[in-house]
CSV table of C-alpha atoms in Angstrom, one decimal:
chain,number,residue,atom,x,y,z
A,29,MET,CA,-43.3,-14.9,25.0
A,30,LYS,CA,-40.5,-14.6,27.4
A,31,LYS,CA,-40.7,-18.5,28.2
A,32,PHE,CA,-40.1,-18.7,24.5
A,33,LEU,CA,-37.1,-16.9,24.4
A,34,VAL,CA,-35.5,-18.9,27.8
A,35,VAL,CA,-34.6,-22.0,26.0
A,36,PRO,CA,-33.2,-20.6,22.4
A,37,ILE,CA,-31.0,-18.2,24.5
A,38,CYS,CA,-29.6,-21.1,27.2
A,39,VAL,CA,-29.1,-23.1,23.8
A,40,LEU,CA,-26.4,-20.4,22.5
A,41,VAL,CA,-24.9,-20.2,25.8
A,42,LEU,CA,-24.6,-23.8,26.2
A,43,VAL,CA,-22.8,-23.8,22.8
A,44,GLY,CA,-20.2,-21.3,23.4
A,45,ALA,CA,-19.5,-22.3,26.8
A,46,PHE,CA,-18.8,-25.7,25.1
A,47,ALA,CA,-16.9,-24.1,22.0
A,48,VAL,CA,-14.6,-22.0,24.4
A,49,SER,CA,-13.9,-25.0,27.1
A,50,ILE,CA,-12.7,-27.0,23.7
A,51,TYR,CA,-10.4,-24.6,22.9
A,52,ALA,CA,-9.0,-24.2,26.4
A,53,ALA,CA,-8.4,-27.6,26.7
A,54,GLU,CA,-6.8,-27.2,22.9
A,55,VAL,CA,-4.8,-24.5,24.3
A,56,GLY,CA,-3.7,-26.5,27.7
A,57,ASN,CA,-2.4,-29.7,25.8
A,58,LYS,CA,0.1,-27.6,24.0
A,59,SER,CA,3.6,-27.0,26.1
A,60,ASP,CA,4.6,-23.2,26.6
A,61,SER,CA,7.0,-23.7,24.2
A,62,LYS,CA,5.0,-24.9,21.0
A,63,LEU,CA,2.8,-21.9,21.9
A,64,ALA,CA,5.6,-19.5,21.2
A,65,ALA,CA,6.8,-21.5,18.4
A,66,ASP,CA,3.9,-20.9,16.9
A,67,VAL,CA,3.5,-16.8,17.3
A,68,SER,CA,7.2,-16.6,16.8
A,69,ASN,CA,6.2,-18.3,13.1
A,70,LYS,CA,3.2,-15.9,12.8
A,71,VAL,CA,5.3,-12.8,13.8
A,72,SER,CA,8.2,-14.4,11.2
A,73,ASP,CA,5.6,-14.6,8.4
A,74,VAL,CA,4.0,-10.8,9.0
A,75,ASN,CA,7.8,-9.7,8.8
A,76,ASN,CA,8.7,-11.5,6.0
A,77,GLN,CA,5.8,-10.3,3.7
A,78,THR,CA,7.2,-7.6,2.1
A,79,ALA,CA,4.4,-6.6,0.2
A,80,VAL,CA,1.0,-5.9,0.1
A,81,SER,CA,-1.3,-6.2,-2.8
A,82,ILE,CA,-4.5,-3.4,-3.2
A,83,ASP,CA,-6.7,-4.2,-6.0
A,84,TYR,CA,-8.9,-1.0,-7.0
A,85,GLY,CA,-11.0,-2.4,-9.7
A,86,GLU,CA,-9.0,-1.7,-13.0
A,87,VAL,CA,-5.6,0.2,-10.5
A,88,SER,CA,-3.7,-2.4,-9.1
A,89,ILE,CA,-0.4,-1.3,-6.8
A,90,ASN,CA,1.5,-3.4,-4.2
A,91,PRO,CA,2.6,-1.0,-1.9
A,92,CYS,CA,5.6,-2.2,0.5
A,93,TRP,CA,5.0,-1.8,3.9
A,94,GLU,CA,7.1,0.5,4.6
A,95,GLY,CA,6.0,3.5,2.8
A,96,LEU,CA,9.2,3.9,0.7
A,97,PRO,CA,9.6,1.1,-1.9
A,98,TYR,CA,12.4,2.9,-3.8
A,99,GLN,CA,14.5,2.8,-1.1
A,100,GLU,CA,14.2,-0.7,0.0
A,101,GLY,CA,15.1,-1.7,-4.1
A,102,ILE,CA,18.2,0.3,-3.9
A,103,ILE,CA,18.2,-1.5,-0.1
A,104,THR,CA,18.1,-5.0,-1.8
A,105,GLY,CA,19.8,-4.5,-5.0
A,106,GLU,CA,16.6,-4.6,-6.8
A,107,ILE,CA,17.7,-0.7,-7.7
A,108,ASP,CA,20.6,0.6,-9.4
A,109,PRO,CA,20.5,3.8,-7.6
A,110,ASN,CA,22.7,5.9,-10.3
A,111,ALA,CA,19.8,4.7,-12.9
A,112,PRO,CA,17.8,7.3,-14.2
A,113,LYS,CA,14.2,8.3,-12.3
A,114,LEU,CA,10.9,9.3,-13.8
A,115,ASP,CA,10.7,12.9,-14.0
A,116,LEU,CA,8.5,15.6,-15.3
A,117,ALA,CA,9.6,15.9,-19.2
A,118,ALA,CA,8.7,11.5,-19.2
A,119,ALA,CA,6.0,11.5,-17.0
A,120,ARG,CA,4.4,14.2,-19.5
A,121,GLU,CA,5.7,12.6,-22.7
A,122,ILE,CA,4.1,9.1,-21.9
A,123,ILE,CA,0.9,11.0,-20.7
A,124,ALA,CA,0.9,12.5,-23.6
A,125,LYS,CA,1.2,9.7,-25.3
A,126,HIS,CA,-1.7,7.2,-23.0
A,127,ASN,CA,-5.2,8.1,-22.5
A,128,ASP,CA,-5.3,4.9,-20.3
A,129,PHE,CA,-4.5,5.5,-16.5
A,130,ASP,CA,-3.2,1.7,-16.0
A,131,GLU,CA,-0.7,2.0,-19.4
A,132,ILE,CA,0.5,5.4,-17.9
A,133,LEU,CA,1.1,3.8,-14.6
A,134,SER,CA,2.4,0.8,-16.3
A,135,GLU,CA,4.8,3.6,-18.5
A,136,PHE,CA,6.2,4.9,-15.3
A,137,ASP,CA,6.8,1.5,-13.7
A,138,LYS,CA,9.3,1.3,-16.8
A,139,VAL,CA,11.3,4.5,-16.0
A,140,GLN,CA,11.3,3.8,-12.9
A,141,LYS,CA,10.7,0.3,-11.5
A,142,TYR,CA,9.0,2.1,-7.8
A,143,PRO,CA,8.0,4.9,-7.0
A,144,ASP,CA,10.1,6.9,-4.5
A,145,PHE,CA,7.0,6.8,-1.6
A,146,ILE,CA,3.4,4.8,-1.2
A,147,GLY,CA,1.2,5.3,1.5
A,148,GLY,CA,-1.9,7.1,2.8
A,149,SER,CA,-4.7,6.5,5.8
A,150,GLY,CA,-7.6,4.7,3.4
A,151,HIS,CA,-6.8,6.7,0.3
A,152,ILE,CA,-3.4,5.3,-1.5
A,153,VAL,CA,-1.4,7.9,-2.4
A,154,VAL,CA,2.1,7.2,-4.4
A,155,GLN,CA,4.8,9.9,-4.9
A,156,TYR,CA,7.9,9.9,-7.2
A,157,TRP,CA,10.1,12.7,-5.6
A,158,LEU,CA,12.6,14.4,-8.0
A,159,ASN,CA,14.6,15.7,-6.4
A,160,ASP,CA,16.3,14.9,-3.1
A,161,SER,CA,15.2,18.0,-1.4
A,162,ARG,CA,11.5,16.5,-2.1
A,163,SER,CA,10.6,19.5,-2.9
A,164,GLU,CA,9.2,18.3,-6.8
A,165,GLU,CA,6.8,15.6,-6.6
A,166,ILE,CA,4.6,13.9,-9.3
A,167,THR,CA,1.7,12.7,-7.4
A,168,VAL,CA,-0.2,9.6,-8.4
A,169,PHE,CA,-4.5,9.2,-7.2
A,170,PRO,CA,-5.0,5.4,-7.9
A,171,LEU,CA,-8.7,5.9,-6.9
A,172,GLU,CA,-9.4,8.7,-8.5
A,173,HIS,CA,-7.1,8.4,-11.4
A,174,GLY,CA,-5.7,11.5,-11.1
A,175,ILE,CA,-1.8,12.5,-11.8
A,176,TRP,CA,-0.6,16.2,-10.4
A,177,TYR,CA,2.8,17.8,-10.0
A,178,GLY,CA,3.4,19.6,-7.4
A,179,ILE,CA,6.5,22.2,-5.9
A,180,LEU,CA,6.2,22.4,-2.1
A,181,ASN,CA,8.2,24.8,0.1
A,182,SER,CA,10.8,23.8,2.8
A,183,ASP,CA,8.1,23.3,5.4
A,184,GLY,CA,5.8,20.8,2.9
A,185,THR,CA,2.8,23.3,2.3
A,186,THR,CA,2.6,23.6,-1.7
A,187,THR,CA,4.1,26.6,-3.5
A,188,TYR,CA,2.1,25.0,-6.5
A,189,THR,CA,0.3,22.0,-8.3
A,190,GLU,CA,-1.1,20.7,-11.8
A,191,GLU,CA,-2.5,18.4,-12.9
A,192,LEU,CA,-1.2,16.3,-15.6
A,193,PHE,CA,-3.5,13.4,-15.9
């Protein structure tokens, strides 16, 4: 039985070695400056990309790499820092008028083009800060289709939460 396995294993090892030698030869044919330019272009491509599209079925969000799309919009001139932002009264009004999560987010977007924060580690969290001290916020959980209002202490602990949707 062991003799039958030797031939396929040897063939796989030879094919792998052949593939590695072809790759090494290709890399060897490029000058160091050409390789450096290729790497530099790839890094530049990543650095120039400002957003990643994340699609969770019905919900599609484009978070910025930095996690602070509102601030980035001010820096790039897309957002007027004096323009009104989403507040609790506007959020309550929008939620009262719409029963669909996607419609609510679309209406939030009309009031404030970009949220203040998008982040999370495998679980996206979208925040709209209601004041400069960030002690009040509207938090959107796209996976759960949930929207919450919260009041925070200065140390970041939660004082009050209310489910809005």
